Tab-separated table of C-alpha atoms and ligand atoms in Angstrom:
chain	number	residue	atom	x	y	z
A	29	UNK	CA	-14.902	-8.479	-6.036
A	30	UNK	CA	-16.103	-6.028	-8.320
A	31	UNK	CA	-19.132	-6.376	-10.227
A	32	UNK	CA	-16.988	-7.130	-13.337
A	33	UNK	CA	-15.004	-9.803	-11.840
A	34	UNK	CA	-12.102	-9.872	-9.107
A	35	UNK	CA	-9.919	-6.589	-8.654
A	36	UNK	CA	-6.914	-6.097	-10.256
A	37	UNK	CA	-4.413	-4.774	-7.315
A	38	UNK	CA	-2.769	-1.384	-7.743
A	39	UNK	CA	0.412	-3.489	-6.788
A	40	UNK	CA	1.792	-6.817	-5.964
A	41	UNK	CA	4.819	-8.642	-4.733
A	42	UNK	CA	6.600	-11.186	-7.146
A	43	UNK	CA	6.914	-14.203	-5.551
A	44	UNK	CA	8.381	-17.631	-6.620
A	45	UNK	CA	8.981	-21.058	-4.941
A	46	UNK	CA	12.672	-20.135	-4.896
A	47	UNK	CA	11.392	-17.263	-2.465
A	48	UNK	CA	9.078	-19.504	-0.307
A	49	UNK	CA	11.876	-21.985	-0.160
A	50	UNK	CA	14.549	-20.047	0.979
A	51	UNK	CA	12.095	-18.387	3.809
A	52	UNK	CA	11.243	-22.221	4.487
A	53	UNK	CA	15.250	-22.831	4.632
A	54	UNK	CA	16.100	-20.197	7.285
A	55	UNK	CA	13.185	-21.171	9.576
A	56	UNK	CA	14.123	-24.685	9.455
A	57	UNK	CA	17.561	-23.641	10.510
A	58	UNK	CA	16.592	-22.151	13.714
A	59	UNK	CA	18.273	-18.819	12.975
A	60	UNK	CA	15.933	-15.991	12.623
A	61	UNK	CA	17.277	-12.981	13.625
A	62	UNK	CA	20.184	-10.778	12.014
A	63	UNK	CA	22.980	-13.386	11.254
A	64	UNK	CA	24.990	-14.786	8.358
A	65	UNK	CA	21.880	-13.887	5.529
A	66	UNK	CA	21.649	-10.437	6.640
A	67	UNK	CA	25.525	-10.084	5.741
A	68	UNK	CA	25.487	-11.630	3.111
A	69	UNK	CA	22.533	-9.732	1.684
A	70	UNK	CA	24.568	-6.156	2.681
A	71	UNK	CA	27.313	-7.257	0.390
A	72	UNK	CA	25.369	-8.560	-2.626
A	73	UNK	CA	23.456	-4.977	-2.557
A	74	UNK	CA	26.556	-3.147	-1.949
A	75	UNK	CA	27.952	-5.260	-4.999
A	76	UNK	CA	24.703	-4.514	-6.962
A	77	UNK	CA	24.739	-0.624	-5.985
A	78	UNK	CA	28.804	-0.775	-6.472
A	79	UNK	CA	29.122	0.749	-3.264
A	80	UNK	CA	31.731	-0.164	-0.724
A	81	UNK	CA	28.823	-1.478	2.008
A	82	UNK	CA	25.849	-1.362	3.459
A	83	UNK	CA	23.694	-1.816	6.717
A	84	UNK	CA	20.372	-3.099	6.797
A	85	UNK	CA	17.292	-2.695	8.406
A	86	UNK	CA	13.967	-2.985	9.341
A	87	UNK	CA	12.541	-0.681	6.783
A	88	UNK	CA	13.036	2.189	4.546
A	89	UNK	CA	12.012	4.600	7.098
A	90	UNK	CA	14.454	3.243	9.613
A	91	UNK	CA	17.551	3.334	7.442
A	92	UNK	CA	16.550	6.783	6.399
A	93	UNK	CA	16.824	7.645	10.384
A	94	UNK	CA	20.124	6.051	10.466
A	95	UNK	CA	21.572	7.992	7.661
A	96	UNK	CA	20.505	11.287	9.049
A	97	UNK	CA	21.620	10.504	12.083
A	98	UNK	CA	25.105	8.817	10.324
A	99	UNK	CA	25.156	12.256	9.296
A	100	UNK	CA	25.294	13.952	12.688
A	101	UNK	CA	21.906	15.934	11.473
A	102	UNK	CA	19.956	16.899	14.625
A	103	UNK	CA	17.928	20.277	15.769
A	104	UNK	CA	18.785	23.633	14.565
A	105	UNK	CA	19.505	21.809	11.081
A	106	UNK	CA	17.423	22.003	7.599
A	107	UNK	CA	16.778	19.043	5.769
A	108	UNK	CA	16.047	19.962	2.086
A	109	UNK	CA	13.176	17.795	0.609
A	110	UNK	CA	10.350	17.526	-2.231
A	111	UNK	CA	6.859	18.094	-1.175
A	112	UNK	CA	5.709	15.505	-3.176
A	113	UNK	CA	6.743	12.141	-1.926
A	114	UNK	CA	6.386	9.983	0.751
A	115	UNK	CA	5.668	10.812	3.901
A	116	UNK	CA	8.270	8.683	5.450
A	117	UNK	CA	10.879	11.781	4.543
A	118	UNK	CA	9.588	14.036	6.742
A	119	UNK	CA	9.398	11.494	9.524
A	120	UNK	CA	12.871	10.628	9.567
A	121	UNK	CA	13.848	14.582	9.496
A	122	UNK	CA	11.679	15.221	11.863
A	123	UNK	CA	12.806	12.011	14.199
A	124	UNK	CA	16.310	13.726	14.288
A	125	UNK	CA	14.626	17.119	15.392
A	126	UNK	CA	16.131	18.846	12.471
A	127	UNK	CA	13.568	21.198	10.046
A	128	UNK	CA	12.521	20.037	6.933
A	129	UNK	CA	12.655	22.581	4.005
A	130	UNK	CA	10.155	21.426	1.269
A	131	UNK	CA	10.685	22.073	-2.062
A	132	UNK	CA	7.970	22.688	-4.922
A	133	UNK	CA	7.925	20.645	-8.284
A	134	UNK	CA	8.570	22.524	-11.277
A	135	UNK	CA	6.939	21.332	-15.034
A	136	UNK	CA	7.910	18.343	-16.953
A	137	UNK	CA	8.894	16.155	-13.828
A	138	UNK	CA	8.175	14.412	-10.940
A	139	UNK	CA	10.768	14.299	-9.244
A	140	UNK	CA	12.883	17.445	-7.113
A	141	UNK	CA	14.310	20.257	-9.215
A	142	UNK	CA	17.404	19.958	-8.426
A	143	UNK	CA	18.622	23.670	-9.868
A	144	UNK	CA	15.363	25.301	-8.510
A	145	UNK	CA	16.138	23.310	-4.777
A	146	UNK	CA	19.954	24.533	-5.116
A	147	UNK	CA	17.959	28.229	-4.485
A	148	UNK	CA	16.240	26.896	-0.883
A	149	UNK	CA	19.998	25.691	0.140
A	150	UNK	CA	20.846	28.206	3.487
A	151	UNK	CA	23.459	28.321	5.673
A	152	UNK	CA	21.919	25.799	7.946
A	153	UNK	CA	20.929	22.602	5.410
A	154	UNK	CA	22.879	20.069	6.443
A	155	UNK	CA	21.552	17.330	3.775
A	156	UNK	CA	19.607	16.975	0.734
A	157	UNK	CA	17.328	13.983	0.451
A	158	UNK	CA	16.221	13.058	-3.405
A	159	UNK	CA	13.762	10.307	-3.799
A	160	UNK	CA	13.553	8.987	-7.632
A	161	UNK	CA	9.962	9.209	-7.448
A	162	UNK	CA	8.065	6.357	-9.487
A	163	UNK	CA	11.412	4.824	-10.703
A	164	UNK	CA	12.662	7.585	-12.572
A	165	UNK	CA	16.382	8.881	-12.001
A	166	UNK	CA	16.453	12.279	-10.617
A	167	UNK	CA	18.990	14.521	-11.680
A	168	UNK	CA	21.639	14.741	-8.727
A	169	UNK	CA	24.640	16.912	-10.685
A	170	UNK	CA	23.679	19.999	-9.440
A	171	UNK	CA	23.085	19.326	-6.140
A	172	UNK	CA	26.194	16.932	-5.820
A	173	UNK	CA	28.489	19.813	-6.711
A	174	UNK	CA	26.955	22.298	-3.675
A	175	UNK	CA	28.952	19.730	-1.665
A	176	UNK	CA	26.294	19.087	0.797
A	177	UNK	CA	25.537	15.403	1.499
A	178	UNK	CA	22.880	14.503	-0.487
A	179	UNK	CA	20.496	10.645	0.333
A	180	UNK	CA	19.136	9.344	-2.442
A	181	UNK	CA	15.703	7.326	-1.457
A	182	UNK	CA	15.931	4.561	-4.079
A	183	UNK	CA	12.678	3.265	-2.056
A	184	UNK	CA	10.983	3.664	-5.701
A	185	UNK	CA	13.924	3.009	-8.240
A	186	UNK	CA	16.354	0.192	-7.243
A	187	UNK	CA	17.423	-2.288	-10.292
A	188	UNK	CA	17.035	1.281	-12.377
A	189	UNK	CA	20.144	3.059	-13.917
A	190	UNK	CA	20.958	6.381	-15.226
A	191	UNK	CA	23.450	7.281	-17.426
A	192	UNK	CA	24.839	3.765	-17.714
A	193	UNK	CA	25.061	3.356	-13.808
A	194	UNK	CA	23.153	2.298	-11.204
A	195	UNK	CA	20.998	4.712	-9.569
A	196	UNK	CA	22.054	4.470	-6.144
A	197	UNK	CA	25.602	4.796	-7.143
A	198	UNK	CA	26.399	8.173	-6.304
A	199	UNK	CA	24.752	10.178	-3.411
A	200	UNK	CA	26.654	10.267	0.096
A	201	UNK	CA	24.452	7.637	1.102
A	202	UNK	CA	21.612	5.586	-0.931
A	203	UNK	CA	18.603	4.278	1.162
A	204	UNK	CA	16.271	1.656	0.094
A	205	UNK	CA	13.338	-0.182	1.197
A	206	UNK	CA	12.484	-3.622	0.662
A	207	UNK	CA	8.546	-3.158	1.430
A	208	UNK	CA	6.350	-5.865	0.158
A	209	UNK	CA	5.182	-3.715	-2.937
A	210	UNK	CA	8.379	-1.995	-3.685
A	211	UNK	CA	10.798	-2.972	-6.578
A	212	UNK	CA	11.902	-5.808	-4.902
A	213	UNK	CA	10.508	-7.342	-1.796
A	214	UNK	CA	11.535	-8.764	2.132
A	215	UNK	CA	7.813	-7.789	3.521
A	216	UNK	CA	9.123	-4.486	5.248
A	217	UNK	CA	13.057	-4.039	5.366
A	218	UNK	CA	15.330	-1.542	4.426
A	219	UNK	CA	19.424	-0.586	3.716
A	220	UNK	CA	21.464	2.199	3.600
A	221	UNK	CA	24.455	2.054	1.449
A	222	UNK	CA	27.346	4.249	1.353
A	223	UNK	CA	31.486	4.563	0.263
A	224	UNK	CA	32.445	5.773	3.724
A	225	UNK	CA	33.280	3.636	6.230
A	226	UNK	CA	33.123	6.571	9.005
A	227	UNK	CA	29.017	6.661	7.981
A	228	UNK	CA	28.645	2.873	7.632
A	229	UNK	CA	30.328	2.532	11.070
A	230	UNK	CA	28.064	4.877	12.700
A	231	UNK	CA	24.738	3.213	11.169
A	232	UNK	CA	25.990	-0.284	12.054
A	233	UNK	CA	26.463	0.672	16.035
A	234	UNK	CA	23.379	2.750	15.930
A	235	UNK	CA	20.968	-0.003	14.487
A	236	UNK	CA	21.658	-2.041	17.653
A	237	UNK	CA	21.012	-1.470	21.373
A	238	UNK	CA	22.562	-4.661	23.153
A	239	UNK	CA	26.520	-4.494	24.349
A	240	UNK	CA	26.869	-0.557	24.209
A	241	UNK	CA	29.242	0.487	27.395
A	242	UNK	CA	28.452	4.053	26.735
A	243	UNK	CA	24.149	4.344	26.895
A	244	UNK	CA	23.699	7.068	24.568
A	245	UNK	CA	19.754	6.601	23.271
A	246	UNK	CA	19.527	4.053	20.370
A	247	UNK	CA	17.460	1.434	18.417
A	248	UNK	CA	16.603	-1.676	17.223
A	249	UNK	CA	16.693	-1.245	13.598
A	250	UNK	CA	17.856	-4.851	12.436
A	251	UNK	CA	16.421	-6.850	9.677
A	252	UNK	CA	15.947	-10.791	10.220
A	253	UNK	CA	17.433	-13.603	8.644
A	254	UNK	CA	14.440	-14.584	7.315
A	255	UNK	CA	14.061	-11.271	5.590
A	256	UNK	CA	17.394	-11.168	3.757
A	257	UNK	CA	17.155	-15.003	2.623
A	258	UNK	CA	14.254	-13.525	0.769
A	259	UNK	CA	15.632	-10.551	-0.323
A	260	UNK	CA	18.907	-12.787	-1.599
A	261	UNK	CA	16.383	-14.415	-4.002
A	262	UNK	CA	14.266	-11.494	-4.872
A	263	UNK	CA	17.652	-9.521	-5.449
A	264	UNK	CA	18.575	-12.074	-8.288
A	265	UNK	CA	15.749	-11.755	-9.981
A	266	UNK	CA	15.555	-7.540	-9.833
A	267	UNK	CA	17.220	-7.425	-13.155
A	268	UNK	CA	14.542	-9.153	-14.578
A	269	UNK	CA	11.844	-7.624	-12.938
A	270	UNK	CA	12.936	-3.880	-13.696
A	271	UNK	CA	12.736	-5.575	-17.611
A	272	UNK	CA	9.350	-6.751	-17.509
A	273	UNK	CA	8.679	-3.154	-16.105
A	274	UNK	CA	9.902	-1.671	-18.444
A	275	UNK	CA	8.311	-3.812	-21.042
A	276	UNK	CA	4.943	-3.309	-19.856
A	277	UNK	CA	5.729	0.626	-20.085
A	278	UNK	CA	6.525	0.271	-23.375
A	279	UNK	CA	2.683	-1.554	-24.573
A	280	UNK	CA	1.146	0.794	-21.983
A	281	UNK	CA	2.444	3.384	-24.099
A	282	UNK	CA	1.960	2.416	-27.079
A	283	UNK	CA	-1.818	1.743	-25.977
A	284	UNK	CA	-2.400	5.143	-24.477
A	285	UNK	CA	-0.772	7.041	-27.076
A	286	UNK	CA	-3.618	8.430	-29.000
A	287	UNK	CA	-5.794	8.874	-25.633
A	288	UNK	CA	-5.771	12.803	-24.097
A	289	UNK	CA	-4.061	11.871	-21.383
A	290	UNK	CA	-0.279	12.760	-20.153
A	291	UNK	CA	1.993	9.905	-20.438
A	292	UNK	CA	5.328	9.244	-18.595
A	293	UNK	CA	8.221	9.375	-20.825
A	294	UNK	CA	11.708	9.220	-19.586
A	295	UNK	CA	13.425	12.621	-19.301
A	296	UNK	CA	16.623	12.922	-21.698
A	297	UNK	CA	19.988	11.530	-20.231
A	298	UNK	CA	17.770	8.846	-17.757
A	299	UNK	CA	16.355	6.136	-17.403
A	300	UNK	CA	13.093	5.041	-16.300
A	301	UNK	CA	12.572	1.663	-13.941
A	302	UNK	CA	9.030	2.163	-14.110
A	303	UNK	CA	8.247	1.307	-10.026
A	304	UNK	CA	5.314	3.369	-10.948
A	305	UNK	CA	3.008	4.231	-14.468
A	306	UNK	CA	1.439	7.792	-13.879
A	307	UNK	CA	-0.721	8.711	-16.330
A	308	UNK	CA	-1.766	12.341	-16.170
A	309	UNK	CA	-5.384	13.383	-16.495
A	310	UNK	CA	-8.180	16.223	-15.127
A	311	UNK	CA	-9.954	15.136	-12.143
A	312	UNK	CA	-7.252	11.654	-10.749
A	313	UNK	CA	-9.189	11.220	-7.757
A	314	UNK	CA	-12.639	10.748	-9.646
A	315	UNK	CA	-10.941	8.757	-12.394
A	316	UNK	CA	-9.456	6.733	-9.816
A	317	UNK	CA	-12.475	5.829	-8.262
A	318	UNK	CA	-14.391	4.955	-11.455
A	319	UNK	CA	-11.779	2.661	-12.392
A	320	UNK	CA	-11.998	1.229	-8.791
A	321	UNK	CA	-15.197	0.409	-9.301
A	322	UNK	CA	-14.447	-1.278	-12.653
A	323	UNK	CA	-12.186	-4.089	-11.249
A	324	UNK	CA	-8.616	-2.018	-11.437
A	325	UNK	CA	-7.230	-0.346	-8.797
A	326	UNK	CA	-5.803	3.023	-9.442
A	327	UNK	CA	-4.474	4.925	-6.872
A	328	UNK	CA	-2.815	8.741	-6.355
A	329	UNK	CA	0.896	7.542	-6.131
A	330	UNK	CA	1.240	10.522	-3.288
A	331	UNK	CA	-0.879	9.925	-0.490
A	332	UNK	CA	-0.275	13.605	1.630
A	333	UNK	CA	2.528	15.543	-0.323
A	334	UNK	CA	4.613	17.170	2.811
A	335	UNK	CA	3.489	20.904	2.539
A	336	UNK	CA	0.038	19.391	3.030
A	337	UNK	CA	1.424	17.619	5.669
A	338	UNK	CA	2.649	21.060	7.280
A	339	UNK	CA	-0.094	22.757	6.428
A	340	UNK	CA	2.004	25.140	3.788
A	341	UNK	CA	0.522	27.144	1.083
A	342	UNK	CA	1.781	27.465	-2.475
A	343	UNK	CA	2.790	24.535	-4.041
A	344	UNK	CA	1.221	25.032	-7.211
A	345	UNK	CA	3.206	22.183	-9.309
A	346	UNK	CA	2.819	19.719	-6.460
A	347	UNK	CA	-0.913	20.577	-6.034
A	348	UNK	CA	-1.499	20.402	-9.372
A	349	UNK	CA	-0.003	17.005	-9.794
A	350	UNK	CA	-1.952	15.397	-6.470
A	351	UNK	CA	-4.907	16.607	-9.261
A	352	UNK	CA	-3.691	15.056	-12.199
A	353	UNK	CA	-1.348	11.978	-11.056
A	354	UNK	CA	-2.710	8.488	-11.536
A	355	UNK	CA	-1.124	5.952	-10.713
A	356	UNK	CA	-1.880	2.579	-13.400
A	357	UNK	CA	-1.611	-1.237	-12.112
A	358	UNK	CA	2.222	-2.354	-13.576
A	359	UNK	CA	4.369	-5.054	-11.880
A	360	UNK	CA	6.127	-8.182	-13.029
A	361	UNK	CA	3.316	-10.240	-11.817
A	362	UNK	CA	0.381	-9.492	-14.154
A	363	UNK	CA	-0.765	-11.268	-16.615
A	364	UNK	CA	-1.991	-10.924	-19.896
A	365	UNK	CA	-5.231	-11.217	-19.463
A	366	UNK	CA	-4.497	-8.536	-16.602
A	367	UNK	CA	-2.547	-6.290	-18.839
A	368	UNK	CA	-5.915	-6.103	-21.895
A	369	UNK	CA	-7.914	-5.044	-18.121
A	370	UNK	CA	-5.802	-2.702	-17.635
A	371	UNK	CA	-5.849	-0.889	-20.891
A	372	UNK	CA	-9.010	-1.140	-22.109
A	373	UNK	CA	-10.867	-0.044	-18.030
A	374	UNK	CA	-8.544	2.841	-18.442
A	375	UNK	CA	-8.756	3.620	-21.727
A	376	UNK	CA	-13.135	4.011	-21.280
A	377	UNK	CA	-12.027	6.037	-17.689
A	378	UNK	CA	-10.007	8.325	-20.020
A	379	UNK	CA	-12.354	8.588	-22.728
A	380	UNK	CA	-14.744	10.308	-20.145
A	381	UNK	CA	-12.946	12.888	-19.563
A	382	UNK	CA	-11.912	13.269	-23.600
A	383	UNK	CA	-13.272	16.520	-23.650
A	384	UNK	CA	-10.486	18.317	-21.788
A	385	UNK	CA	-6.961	19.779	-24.066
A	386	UNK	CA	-4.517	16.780	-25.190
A	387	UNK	CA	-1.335	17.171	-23.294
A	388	UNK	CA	-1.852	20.028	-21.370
A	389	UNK	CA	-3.411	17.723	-18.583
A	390	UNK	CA	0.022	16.623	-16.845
A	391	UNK	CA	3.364	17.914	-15.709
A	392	UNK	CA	4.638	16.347	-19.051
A	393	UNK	CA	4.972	18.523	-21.685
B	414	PLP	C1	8.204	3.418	0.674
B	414	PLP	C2	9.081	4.613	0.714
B	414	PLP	C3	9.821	4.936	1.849
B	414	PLP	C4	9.671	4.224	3.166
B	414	PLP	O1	10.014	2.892	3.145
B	414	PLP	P1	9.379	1.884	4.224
B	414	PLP	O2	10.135	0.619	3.979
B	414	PLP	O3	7.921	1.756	3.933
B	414	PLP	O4	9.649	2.442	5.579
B	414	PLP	C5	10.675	6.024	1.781
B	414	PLP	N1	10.777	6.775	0.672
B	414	PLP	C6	10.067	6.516	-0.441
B	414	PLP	C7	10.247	7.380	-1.647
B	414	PLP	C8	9.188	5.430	-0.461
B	414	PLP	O5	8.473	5.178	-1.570
């Protein structure tokens, strides 16, 4: 509690009886573990993603792993990623021993520049991995044409589309995770889609240890029953939670319009699923906390961008936006009485720091 009455949560899962009674339904069935729900929750994301299939897992992290190591990456190989993003990126490179080659932000995005990461490309990156940070598409033409495999981490944008498909739809492999706060929600669980079956074979065998003649070192990466029977129901329902998203984008929007602060704005050509709503102002970490204290949890939506992470220097875009980024409360969940909170906490927060140049305050232009 707050002195103003309970905390708003930076983020929430969406759950209905249909979830709770599905969960109830595998449990009273006795079968927990991977088994009919986990299949049939591959094929109704595959469906979703229009991809031929895919494998799940424990979590996003995991089925990151697998499609790295689907992809025969290992040491002596370069992993291109952004810098800022989550951490989990440069586990999974790092789990496969290859090197991870992190890649600045340039102005007017979040997410990897896809034409300035095309000039970090050597003779040794085996894979590009694009996250569409805060549920906005990244741009993947570029970096599709090089011809090198490229993962996109949908960990922030499933249910969003770009250029009237799904994103998801078009990198070698897509990876999601089903976290409890993500777009849509299993608790912690994961899937990696793809069109090849050679890569969807190799994930499947490596995600269990039990059987193998051959003992080459593996995991157990599998998701439960339990997990996919919610993730079935959550699944039907992503469509209309990326819509209340959105929706709630639109009034923030409209509410913040005349405040100095940088608002997100879909880039021409995508679309926005709105997993996050990053407001850009001077001084995030401070505003953050004063809203904190005012019953609504902001939050930085990076936690440690990578080059911090590897103690790089330079960085200025990604620096500057671990400065500015703020990250708003927006899920399906809230309610209206949530939503005026929201608006009007931040709105004072912003107001404090009105003396600083409209506009110039985020990556946004
Ligand atoms: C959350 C997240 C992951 C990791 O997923 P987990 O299910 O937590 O392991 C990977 N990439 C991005 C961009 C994420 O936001």
């Amino acid at each position: 509690m707050s002195p103003h009455g309970p905390m708003i949560p930076h983020s929430r899962p969406t759950i209905g009886p249909e979830d709770v009674e599905a969960v109830a339904e595998v449990v009273r069935s006795g079968h927990l573990a991977q088994g009919e729900k986990v299949r049939e929750f591959e094929e109704r994301v595959a469906g979703f993603l229009g991809r031929r299939d895919g494998v799940a897992t424990n979590c996003g992290t995991s089925a990151l792993h697998l499609a790295l190591l689907a992809l025969g990456v290992g040491s002596g190989d370069e992993v291109l990623v952004p810098s800022y993003t989550c951490v989990a990126l440069l586990h999974a490179v790092r789990y496969v021993g290859a090197t991870p080659r992190v890649v600045d932000l340039e102005a007017g995005s979040y997410n990897l520049p896809a034409h300035a990461a095309r000039r970090h490309l050597t003779a040794r990156t085996r894979v590009v991995i694009v996250p569409h940070m805060f549920g906005e598409a990244a741009d993947l033409e570029p970096l599709l044409e090089t011809g090198i495999p490229v993962i996109e981490d949908l960990a922030q944008a499933l249910g969003g589309s770009s250029r009237g498909r799904p994103v998801g739809s078009r990198g070698t492999i897509a990876v999601c995770s089903f976290y409890a706060t993500k777009m849509m929600a299993t608790g912690e669980g994961g899937m990696l889609l793809s069109d090849s079956e050679l890569l969807l074979r190799r994930a499947r065998d490596l995600r269990d240890y039990d059987g193998r003649t051959a003992h080459t070192t593996r995991f157990n990466y599998k998701m439960t029953d339990l997990q996919a029977a919610l993730g079935l129901t959550q699944l039907a329902k992503l469509a209309s939670f990326v819509a209340r998203r959105q929706a709630l984008a639109v009034r923030y929007t409209a509410a913040l319009r005349h405040l100095p602060v940088g608002l997100p704005g879909p880039t021409p050509g995508s679309a926005h699923a709105f997993y996050r709503y990053v407001i850009g102002v001077e001084h995030a970490p401070r505003v953050a906390r004063w809203l904190c204290e005012r019953g609504v949890e902001c939050k930085a939506p990076v936690s440690c961008p990578l080059h911090r992470c590897l103690d790089l220097d330079g960085f200025p875009w990604t620096e500057r936006a671990m400065n500015t980024a703020l990250s708003i409360p927006l899920y399906p969940s809230l309610t209206e009485q949530d939503v005026a909170t929201v608006l009007s906490v931040v709105a004072d927060g912003v107001r404090r720091e009105e003396a600083l140049p409209r506009r110039a305050l985020s990556l946004r232009s």
